[in-house]
Tab-separated table of N, CA and C in Angstrom:
chain	number	residue	atom	x	y	z
W	262	MET	N	7.941	38.341	-32.297
W	262	MET	CA	6.642	38.144	-31.954
W	262	MET	C	5.982	39.523	-31.501
W	263	THR	N	4.704	39.643	-31.767
W	263	THR	CA	3.976	40.835	-31.349
W	263	THR	C	3.805	40.848	-29.839
W	264	ALA	N	3.838	42.051	-29.320
W	264	ALA	CA	3.478	42.225	-27.891
W	264	ALA	C	1.986	41.943	-27.723
W	265	GLY	N	1.589	41.781	-26.447
W	265	GLY	CA	0.229	41.598	-26.176
W	265	GLY	C	-0.671	42.656	-26.563
W	266	LYS	N	-1.903	42.340	-27.019
W	266	LYS	CA	-2.921	43.236	-27.447
W	266	LYS	C	-4.163	43.086	-26.597
W	267	GLU	N	-4.551	44.157	-25.930
W	267	GLU	CA	-5.886	44.001	-25.209
W	267	GLU	C	-7.058	44.306	-26.176
W	268	VAL	N	-7.975	43.360	-26.180
W	268	VAL	CA	-9.188	43.490	-26.950
W	268	VAL	C	-10.408	43.348	-26.085
W	269	ARG	N	-11.549	43.807	-26.576
W	269	ARG	CA	-12.709	43.573	-25.876
W	269	ARG	C	-13.601	42.721	-26.711
W	270	ILE	N	-13.997	41.603	-26.155
W	270	ILE	CA	-15.000	40.606	-26.809
W	270	ILE	C	-16.269	40.493	-26.151
W	271	LEU	N	-17.226	40.963	-26.691
W	271	LEU	CA	-18.469	41.106	-25.931
W	271	LEU	C	-18.294	41.971	-24.771
W	272	HIS	N	-18.516	41.514	-23.598
W	272	HIS	CA	-18.308	42.401	-22.402
W	272	HIS	C	-17.054	42.016	-21.665
W	273	ARG	N	-16.183	41.337	-22.199
W	273	ARG	CA	-14.967	40.884	-21.553
W	273	ARG	C	-13.711	41.443	-22.161
W	274	LYS	N	-12.746	41.723	-21.314
W	274	LYS	CA	-11.412	42.235	-21.780
W	274	LYS	C	-10.507	40.959	-21.857
W	275	LEU	N	-9.724	40.820	-22.934
W	275	LEU	CA	-8.779	39.734	-23.099
W	275	LEU	C	-7.474	40.344	-23.572
W	276	GLU	N	-6.430	39.716	-23.090
W	276	GLU	CA	-5.007	40.078	-23.532
W	276	GLU	C	-4.722	39.020	-24.580
W	277	LEU	N	-4.452	39.317	-25.806
W	277	LEU	CA	-4.056	38.380	-26.834
W	277	LEU	C	-2.604	38.564	-27.076
W	278	SER	N	-1.843	37.520	-27.201
W	278	SER	CA	-0.416	37.560	-27.345
W	278	SER	C	0.149	36.828	-28.541
W	279	ASN	N	1.333	37.203	-28.982
W	279	ASN	CA	2.040	36.540	-30.055
W	279	ASN	C	1.148	36.206	-31.253
W	280	LEU	N	0.395	37.159	-31.779
W	280	LEU	CA	-0.535	36.957	-32.864
W	280	LEU	C	0.112	36.565	-34.143
W	281	ASP	N	1.369	36.923	-34.308
W	281	ASP	CA	2.004	36.506	-35.566
W	281	ASP	C	2.809	35.269	-35.442
W	282	LYS	N	2.730	34.551	-34.378
W	282	LYS	CA	3.361	33.202	-34.157
W	282	LYS	C	2.803	32.305	-35.108
W	283	ILE	N	3.616	31.550	-35.875
W	283	ILE	CA	3.093	30.672	-36.855
W	283	ILE	C	2.875	29.232	-36.047
W	284	LEU	N	1.660	28.844	-36.216
W	284	LEU	CA	1.252	27.612	-35.518
W	284	LEU	C	1.112	26.359	-36.561
W	285	TYR	N	0.896	26.674	-37.734
W	285	TYR	CA	0.861	25.606	-38.826
W	285	TYR	C	1.910	26.046	-39.878
W	286	PRO	N	3.038	25.512	-39.838
W	286	PRO	CA	4.035	26.009	-40.823
W	286	PRO	C	3.800	25.683	-42.217
W	287	GLU	N	3.144	24.608	-42.431
W	287	GLU	CA	2.900	24.171	-43.800
W	287	GLU	C	1.969	25.242	-44.599
W	288	SER	N	1.090	25.718	-43.793
W	288	SER	CA	0.197	26.676	-44.437
W	288	SER	C	0.485	28.101	-44.075
W	289	GLY	N	1.362	28.262	-43.161
W	289	GLY	CA	1.676	29.768	-42.717
W	289	GLY	C	0.575	30.281	-41.869
W	290	PHE	N	-0.260	29.407	-41.243
W	290	PHE	CA	-1.274	29.958	-40.367
W	290	PHE	C	-0.771	30.349	-39.038
W	291	SER	N	-1.052	31.583	-38.631
W	291	SER	CA	-0.625	32.098	-37.337
W	291	SER	C	-1.553	32.009	-36.312
W	292	LYS	N	-1.296	32.374	-35.087
W	292	LYS	CA	-2.180	32.394	-33.969
W	292	LYS	C	-3.433	33.379	-34.269
W	293	ALA	N	-3.107	34.447	-34.977
W	293	ALA	CA	-4.217	35.412	-35.312
W	293	ALA	C	-5.202	34.651	-36.278
W	294	HIS	N	-4.692	33.760	-37.262
W	294	HIS	CA	-5.595	33.054	-38.087
W	294	HIS	C	-6.452	32.062	-37.259
W	295	VAL	N	-5.814	31.407	-36.317
W	295	VAL	CA	-6.568	30.382	-35.471
W	295	VAL	C	-7.686	31.132	-34.740
W	296	LEU	N	-7.369	32.293	-34.056
W	296	LEU	CA	-8.348	33.015	-33.304
W	296	LEU	C	-9.467	33.485	-34.241
W	297	ASP	N	-9.163	33.982	-35.433
W	297	ASP	CA	-10.191	34.359	-36.415
W	297	ASP	C	-11.041	33.180	-36.739
W	298	TYR	N	-10.407	32.012	-36.922
W	298	TYR	CA	-11.181	30.809	-37.322
W	298	TYR	C	-12.144	30.450	-36.288
W	299	TYR	N	-11.682	30.388	-34.960
W	299	TYR	CA	-12.538	30.025	-33.813
W	299	TYR	C	-13.675	31.107	-33.638
W	300	ARG	N	-13.387	32.301	-33.891
W	300	ARG	CA	-14.458	33.402	-33.855
W	300	ARG	C	-15.476	33.055	-34.949
W	301	ARG	N	-15.022	32.785	-36.118
W	301	ARG	CA	-15.969	32.570	-37.190
W	301	ARG	C	-16.898	31.364	-37.094
W	302	VAL	N	-16.367	30.278	-36.499
W	302	VAL	CA	-17.053	28.992	-36.295
W	302	VAL	C	-17.837	28.972	-34.919
W	303	SER	N	-17.606	29.966	-34.099
W	303	SER	CA	-18.198	29.897	-32.730
W	303	SER	C	-19.711	29.631	-32.661
W	304	PRO	N	-20.508	30.250	-33.609
W	304	PRO	CA	-21.889	29.931	-33.572
W	304	PRO	C	-22.270	28.473	-33.633
W	305	TRP	N	-21.480	27.687	-34.363
W	305	TRP	CA	-21.668	26.264	-34.448
W	305	TRP	C	-20.854	25.451	-33.392
W	306	LEU	N	-19.697	25.871	-33.051
W	306	LEU	CA	-18.875	25.156	-32.063
W	306	LEU	C	-19.373	25.312	-30.633
W	307	LEU	N	-19.757	26.539	-30.173
W	307	LEU	CA	-20.052	26.777	-28.823
W	307	LEU	C	-21.285	25.854	-28.270
W	308	PRO	N	-22.265	25.519	-29.077
W	308	PRO	CA	-23.284	24.622	-28.512
W	308	PRO	C	-22.771	23.282	-28.117
W	309	HIS	N	-21.652	22.809	-28.813
W	309	HIS	CA	-21.094	21.533	-28.535
W	309	HIS	C	-20.174	21.587	-27.289
W	310	LEU	N	-19.642	22.835	-26.915
W	310	LEU	CA	-18.746	22.958	-25.822
W	310	LEU	C	-19.505	23.343	-24.579
W	311	ARG	N	-20.571	23.932	-24.725
W	311	ARG	CA	-21.412	24.507	-23.615
W	311	ARG	C	-21.622	23.478	-22.473
W	312	LEU	N	-21.179	23.983	-21.202
W	312	LEU	CA	-21.325	23.232	-20.029
W	312	LEU	C	-20.601	21.917	-20.097
W	313	ARG	N	-19.604	21.660	-20.920
W	313	ARG	CA	-18.836	20.393	-20.993
W	313	ARG	C	-17.567	20.682	-20.533
W	314	PRO	N	-17.076	19.974	-19.438
W	314	PRO	CA	-15.647	20.080	-18.948
W	314	PRO	C	-14.735	19.840	-20.146
W	315	LEU	N	-13.612	20.667	-20.249
W	315	LEU	CA	-12.767	20.635	-21.409
W	315	LEU	C	-11.401	20.456	-21.029
W	316	THR	N	-10.761	19.508	-21.757
W	316	THR	CA	-9.284	19.324	-21.667
W	316	THR	C	-8.724	20.036	-22.901
W	317	LEU	N	-7.708	20.782	-22.607
W	317	LEU	CA	-7.027	21.524	-23.698
W	317	LEU	C	-5.860	20.768	-24.245
W	318	LYS	N	-5.766	20.660	-25.475
W	318	LYS	CA	-4.483	20.060	-26.149
W	318	LYS	C	-3.819	21.323	-26.713
W	319	ARG	N	-2.689	21.647	-26.107
W	319	ARG	CA	-2.085	22.924	-26.406
W	319	ARG	C	-0.723	22.689	-27.279
W	320	TYR	N	-0.540	23.517	-28.197
W	320	TYR	CA	0.588	23.544	-29.081
W	320	TYR	C	1.311	24.953	-28.971
W	321	PRO	N	1.908	25.250	-27.945
W	321	PRO	CA	2.395	26.659	-27.843
W	321	PRO	C	3.376	27.063	-28.798
W	322	ASP	N	4.172	26.151	-29.389
W	322	ASP	CA	5.239	26.567	-30.412
W	322	ASP	C	4.760	25.940	-31.789
W	323	GLY	N	3.545	25.716	-31.998
W	323	GLY	CA	3.114	25.268	-33.255
W	323	GLY	C	2.979	23.744	-33.338
W	324	VAL	N	2.330	23.160	-34.364
W	324	VAL	CA	2.090	21.758	-34.478
W	324	VAL	C	3.325	20.926	-34.689
W	325	ARG	N	4.392	21.470	-35.212
W	325	ARG	CA	5.602	20.682	-35.348
W	325	ARG	C	6.453	20.568	-34.099
W	326	ALA	N	6.186	21.383	-33.109
W	326	ALA	CA	7.059	21.474	-31.936
W	326	ALA	C	6.498	20.631	-30.744
W	327	GLY	N	5.459	20.008	-30.913
W	327	GLY	CA	4.921	19.155	-29.833
W	327	GLY	C	3.710	19.773	-29.117
W	328	HIS	N	3.132	19.034	-28.231
W	328	HIS	CA	1.907	19.469	-27.675
W	328	HIS	C	1.896	18.913	-26.132
W	329	PHE	N	0.986	19.420	-25.436
W	329	PHE	CA	0.608	18.863	-24.103
W	329	PHE	C	-0.829	18.965	-23.809
W	330	PHE	N	-1.285	18.016	-22.865
W	330	PHE	CA	-2.700	18.107	-22.537
W	330	PHE	C	-2.764	18.824	-21.109
W	331	GLU	N	-3.826	19.724	-20.970
W	331	GLU	CA	-3.967	20.463	-19.844
W	331	GLU	C	-5.463	20.234	-19.384
W	332	LYS	N	-5.595	19.450	-18.352
W	332	LYS	CA	-6.947	19.177	-17.787
W	332	LYS	C	-7.323	20.347	-16.878
W	333	ASN	N	-6.601	20.582	-15.914
W	333	ASN	CA	-6.937	21.765	-15.012
W	333	ASN	C	-6.843	23.034	-15.724
W	334	CYS	N	-7.841	23.708	-15.596
W	334	CYS	CA	-7.953	25.147	-16.198
W	334	CYS	C	-6.865	25.926	-15.446
W	335	PRO	N	-5.977	26.620	-16.271
W	335	PRO	CA	-4.803	27.323	-15.703
W	335	PRO	C	-5.209	28.357	-14.546
W	336	LYS	N	-4.369	28.420	-13.533
W	336	LYS	CA	-4.776	29.233	-12.424
W	336	LYS	C	-4.668	30.753	-12.824
W	337	TYR	N	-3.948	31.055	-13.963
W	337	TYR	CA	-3.855	32.457	-14.334
W	337	TYR	C	-5.016	32.838	-15.271
W	338	ARG	N	-6.016	32.015	-15.268
W	338	ARG	CA	-7.275	32.312	-16.079
W	338	ARG	C	-7.933	33.576	-15.583
W	339	PRO	N	-8.686	34.274	-16.423
W	339	PRO	CA	-9.395	35.507	-15.978
W	339	PRO	C	-10.437	35.077	-14.932
W	340	ASP	N	-10.741	36.091	-14.193
W	340	ASP	CA	-11.698	35.672	-12.981
W	340	ASP	C	-13.035	35.505	-13.538
W	341	TRP	N	-13.407	35.851	-14.751
W	341	TRP	CA	-14.721	35.497	-15.392
W	341	TRP	C	-14.849	34.136	-16.017
W	342	MET	N	-13.700	33.451	-16.092
W	342	MET	CA	-13.640	32.149	-16.800
W	342	MET	C	-14.393	31.121	-15.839
W	343	GLN	N	-15.354	30.453	-16.351
W	343	GLN	CA	-16.030	29.533	-15.535
W	343	GLN	C	-15.279	28.147	-15.600
W	344	THR	N	-15.387	27.430	-14.395
W	344	THR	CA	-14.776	26.142	-14.339
W	344	THR	C	-15.786	25.187	-13.652
W	345	ALA	N	-15.447	23.919	-13.863
W	345	ALA	CA	-16.204	22.804	-13.230
W	345	ALA	C	-15.323	21.819	-12.496
W	346	ARG	N	-15.612	21.505	-11.255
W	346	ARG	CA	-14.780	20.569	-10.575
W	346	ARG	C	-15.341	19.212	-10.759
W	347	HIS	N	-14.458	18.217	-11.076
W	347	HIS	CA	-14.942	16.875	-11.331
W	347	HIS	C	-13.858	15.931	-10.688
W	348	VAL	N	-14.388	14.930	-9.919
W	348	VAL	CA	-13.503	13.952	-9.293
W	348	VAL	C	-13.461	12.661	-10.083
W	349	ALA	N	-12.248	12.325	-10.472
W	349	ALA	CA	-12.037	11.140	-11.262
W	349	ALA	C	-12.315	9.813	-10.530
W	350	HIS	N	-13.090	8.957	-11.169
W	350	HIS	CA	-13.416	7.728	-10.556
W	350	HIS	C	-12.186	6.791	-10.398
W	351	THR	N	-11.191	6.955	-11.358
W	351	THR	CA	-10.047	6.078	-11.363
W	351	THR	C	-9.041	6.253	-10.190
W	352	ASP	N	-8.850	7.439	-9.718
W	352	ASP	CA	-7.787	7.782	-8.678
W	352	ASP	C	-8.409	8.811	-7.598
W	353	GLY	N	-9.665	9.246	-7.781
W	353	GLY	CA	-10.229	10.156	-6.705
W	353	GLY	C	-9.554	11.547	-6.765
W	354	ARG	N	-8.796	11.902	-7.773
W	354	ARG	CA	-8.185	13.231	-7.827
W	354	ARG	C	-9.277	14.196	-8.462
W	355	ALA	N	-9.258	15.393	-7.897
W	355	ALA	CA	-10.258	16.418	-8.384
W	355	ALA	C	-9.501	17.274	-9.449
W	356	VAL	N	-10.213	17.543	-10.511
W	356	VAL	CA	-9.710	18.382	-11.564
W	356	VAL	C	-10.717	19.449	-11.871
W	357	ARG	N	-10.153	20.646	-11.968
W	357	ARG	CA	-10.977	21.881	-12.182
W	357	ARG	C	-10.857	22.285	-13.674
W	358	TYR	N	-11.792	21.697	-14.530
W	358	TYR	CA	-11.804	21.920	-15.971
W	358	TYR	C	-12.312	23.364	-16.243
W	359	CYS	N	-11.836	23.825	-17.450
W	359	CYS	CA	-12.383	25.049	-18.097
W	359	CYS	C	-13.737	24.755	-18.619
W	360	LEU	N	-14.638	25.745	-18.585
W	360	LEU	CA	-15.918	25.669	-19.345
W	360	LEU	C	-15.939	26.713	-20.373
W	361	VAL	N	-16.023	26.365	-21.608
W	361	VAL	CA	-16.098	27.321	-22.696
W	361	VAL	C	-17.509	27.433	-23.125
W	362	ASN	N	-18.258	28.409	-22.454
W	362	ASN	CA	-19.647	28.593	-22.750
W	362	ASN	C	-20.031	29.801	-23.639
W	363	ASP	N	-18.979	30.650	-23.976
W	363	ASP	CA	-19.241	31.792	-24.683
W	363	ASP	C	-18.039	32.166	-25.461
W	364	LEU	N	-18.126	33.174	-26.400
W	364	LEU	CA	-17.045	33.594	-27.238
W	364	LEU	C	-15.832	34.069	-26.423
W	365	PRO	N	-15.948	34.995	-25.506
W	365	PRO	CA	-14.698	35.367	-24.752
W	365	PRO	C	-13.962	34.139	-24.289
W	366	SER	N	-14.653	33.088	-23.757
W	366	SER	CA	-13.942	31.878	-23.184
W	366	SER	C	-13.268	31.166	-24.266
W	367	LEU	N	-13.923	31.019	-25.473
W	367	LEU	CA	-13.334	30.358	-26.554
W	367	LEU	C	-12.090	31.126	-27.068
W	368	MET	N	-12.209	32.422	-27.151
W	368	MET	CA	-10.931	33.188	-27.625
W	368	MET	C	-9.892	32.989	-26.495
W	369	TRP	N	-10.182	32.929	-25.227
W	369	TRP	CA	-9.108	32.787	-24.271
W	369	TRP	C	-8.420	31.564	-24.479
W	370	VAL	N	-9.090	30.440	-24.519
W	370	VAL	CA	-8.366	29.025	-24.735
W	370	VAL	C	-7.631	29.020	-26.098
W	371	ALA	N	-8.256	29.738	-27.112
W	371	ALA	CA	-7.564	29.708	-28.381
W	371	ALA	C	-6.214	30.451	-28.266
W	372	ASN	N	-6.221	31.576	-27.467
W	372	ASN	CA	-5.008	32.323	-27.370
W	372	ASN	C	-3.947	31.523	-26.618
W	373	LEU	N	-4.289	30.497	-25.926
W	373	LEU	CA	-3.331	29.633	-25.274
W	373	LEU	C	-2.805	28.536	-26.300
W	374	ALA	N	-3.101	28.708	-27.575
W	374	ALA	CA	-2.733	27.746	-28.730
W	374	ALA	C	-3.281	26.312	-28.420
W	375	SER	N	-4.592	26.419	-27.923
W	375	SER	CA	-5.389	25.193	-27.732
W	375	SER	C	-6.047	24.832	-29.100
W	376	LEU	N	-5.272	23.991	-29.829
W	376	LEU	CA	-5.726	23.699	-31.207
W	376	LEU	C	-6.603	22.496	-31.224
W	377	GLU	N	-6.764	21.791	-30.199
W	377	GLU	CA	-7.766	20.719	-30.045
W	377	GLU	C	-8.443	20.885	-28.692
W	378	LEU	N	-9.796	20.778	-28.767
W	378	LEU	CA	-10.643	21.053	-27.681
W	378	LEU	C	-11.257	19.666	-27.364
W	379	HIS	N	-10.958	18.943	-26.190
W	379	HIS	CA	-11.464	17.630	-25.855
W	379	HIS	C	-12.541	17.811	-24.736
W	380	VAL	N	-13.806	17.533	-24.973
W	380	VAL	CA	-14.856	17.674	-23.954
W	380	VAL	C	-15.178	16.289	-23.415
W	381	LEU	N	-15.575	16.347	-22.151
W	381	LEU	CA	-16.224	15.110	-21.626
W	381	LEU	C	-17.502	14.878	-22.251
W	382	GLN	N	-17.965	13.594	-22.204
W	382	GLN	CA	-19.234	13.265	-22.900
W	382	GLN	C	-20.457	13.569	-22.011
W	383	SER	N	-20.150	14.197	-20.899
W	383	SER	CA	-21.193	14.566	-19.976
W	383	SER	C	-21.142	16.069	-19.732
W	384	ARG	N	-22.154	16.665	-19.172
W	384	ARG	CA	-22.203	18.039	-18.828
W	384	ARG	C	-21.647	18.178	-17.437
W	385	SER	N	-21.174	19.451	-17.041
W	385	SER	CA	-20.640	19.726	-15.723
W	385	SER	C	-21.676	19.588	-14.719
W	386	VAL	N	-23.006	19.800	-14.974
W	386	VAL	CA	-23.980	19.714	-13.886
W	386	VAL	C	-24.327	18.269	-13.495
W	387	ALA	N	-23.971	17.301	-14.352
W	387	ALA	CA	-24.122	15.837	-14.095
W	387	ALA	C	-23.060	15.051	-14.664
W	388	PRO	N	-21.815	15.130	-14.177
W	388	PRO	CA	-20.650	14.553	-14.752
W	388	PRO	C	-20.678	13.017	-14.840
W	389	ASP	N	-21.595	12.377	-14.031
W	389	ASP	CA	-21.675	10.934	-14.042
W	389	ASP	C	-22.749	10.445	-15.088
W	390	ARG	N	-23.401	11.348	-15.812
W	390	ARG	CA	-24.426	10.970	-16.800
W	390	ARG	C	-24.098	11.428	-18.098
W	391	PRO	N	-23.355	10.582	-18.944
W	391	PRO	CA	-23.045	11.023	-20.277
W	391	PRO	C	-24.273	11.282	-21.129
W	392	THR	N	-24.189	12.253	-21.929
W	392	THR	CA	-25.247	12.672	-22.885
W	392	THR	C	-24.880	12.382	-24.290
W	393	ALA	N	-23.561	11.894	-24.575
W	393	ALA	CA	-23.168	11.684	-25.881
W	393	ALA	C	-22.151	10.542	-25.856
W	394	VAL	N	-21.982	9.993	-27.075
W	394	VAL	CA	-21.015	8.920	-27.397
W	394	VAL	C	-20.243	9.258	-28.603
W	395	VAL	N	-18.909	8.997	-28.573
W	395	VAL	CA	-18.092	9.359	-29.806
W	395	VAL	C	-17.374	8.086	-30.219
W	396	PHE	N	-17.433	7.874	-31.517
W	396	PHE	CA	-16.584	6.822	-32.024
W	396	PHE	C	-15.561	7.499	-32.861
W	397	ASP	N	-14.225	7.253	-32.555
W	397	ASP	CA	-13.050	7.760	-33.092
W	397	ASP	C	-12.575	6.727	-34.227
W	398	LEU	N	-13.004	7.138	-35.423
W	398	LEU	CA	-12.698	6.286	-36.669
W	398	LEU	C	-11.541	6.804	-37.516
W	399	ASP	N	-10.298	6.496	-37.012
W	399	ASP	CA	-9.173	7.043	-37.757
W	399	ASP	C	-8.824	6.083	-38.816
W	400	PRO	N	-8.957	6.451	-40.150
W	400	PRO	CA	-8.580	5.487	-41.231
W	400	PRO	C	-7.042	5.347	-41.260
W	401	GLY	N	-6.617	4.102	-41.224
W	401	GLY	CA	-5.171	3.783	-41.365
W	401	GLY	C	-5.046	2.232	-41.513
W	402	PRO	N	-3.771	1.889	-41.779
W	402	PRO	CA	-3.679	0.407	-41.989
W	402	PRO	C	-4.205	-0.468	-40.827
W	403	PRO	N	-4.847	-1.485	-41.093
W	403	PRO	CA	-5.055	-2.144	-42.335
W	403	PRO	C	-6.343	-1.497	-43.027
W	404	ALA	N	-7.164	-0.747	-42.205
W	404	ALA	CA	-8.394	-0.239	-42.813
W	404	ALA	C	-8.089	1.031	-43.603
W	405	GLY	N	-8.855	1.256	-44.551
W	405	GLY	CA	-8.681	2.502	-45.428
W	405	GLY	C	-9.834	3.403	-45.153
W	406	LEU	N	-9.753	4.519	-45.915
W	406	LEU	CA	-10.838	5.544	-45.746
W	406	LEU	C	-12.180	5.003	-46.031
W	407	ILE	N	-12.263	4.170	-47.087
W	407	ILE	CA	-13.641	3.677	-47.429
W	407	ILE	C	-14.178	2.735	-46.301
W	408	GLU	N	-13.289	1.975	-45.716
W	408	GLU	CA	-13.717	1.034	-44.716
W	408	GLU	C	-14.193	1.898	-43.427
W	409	ALA	N	-13.424	2.987	-43.116
W	409	ALA	CA	-13.811	3.722	-41.947
W	409	ALA	C	-15.165	4.457	-42.224
W	410	ALA	N	-15.323	4.866	-43.499
W	410	ALA	CA	-16.628	5.635	-43.839
W	410	ALA	C	-17.794	4.579	-43.732
W	411	LYS	N	-17.510	3.437	-44.175
W	411	LYS	CA	-18.756	2.402	-44.049
W	411	LYS	C	-19.121	2.125	-42.529
W	412	VAL	N	-18.043	1.973	-41.698
W	412	VAL	CA	-18.325	1.829	-40.303
W	412	VAL	C	-19.060	3.014	-39.723
W	413	GLY	N	-18.656	4.167	-40.089
W	413	GLY	CA	-19.281	5.418	-39.621
W	413	GLY	C	-20.703	5.579	-40.069
W	414	LEU	N	-21.024	5.145	-41.312
W	414	LEU	CA	-22.446	5.141	-41.756
W	414	LEU	C	-23.186	4.086	-41.029
């Protein structure tokens, strides 16, 4: 694995690590590929993440080695990483979510091998007022792709 590499993204310094680690074995995509992908799609992705508390779905050893969900933004985050505190209605526990509002923040969570980014349907400024709804239509038995597409339309 490669040693850490310090880079400057916009006005922020980031330490990127293990850039040659293969995260997608079937295609040979490494962490460097994932970082480059997030950078390229950031103009379209960031508006959907902005001000939304984020749960990270991390795959530190690649998609074949398992994953874990991380709601609390890691304590070792950079001091410039914004967070939002939200108290869950179910158990009253407070969670300090990461906020990915800019490219440096996106690159930082991508460097953690956060291959899936799950946002709340509300913004951090009004966590009890959803601004979006999502329907997760996974085609599978007994429904097929055509049936899921019809429901989606």
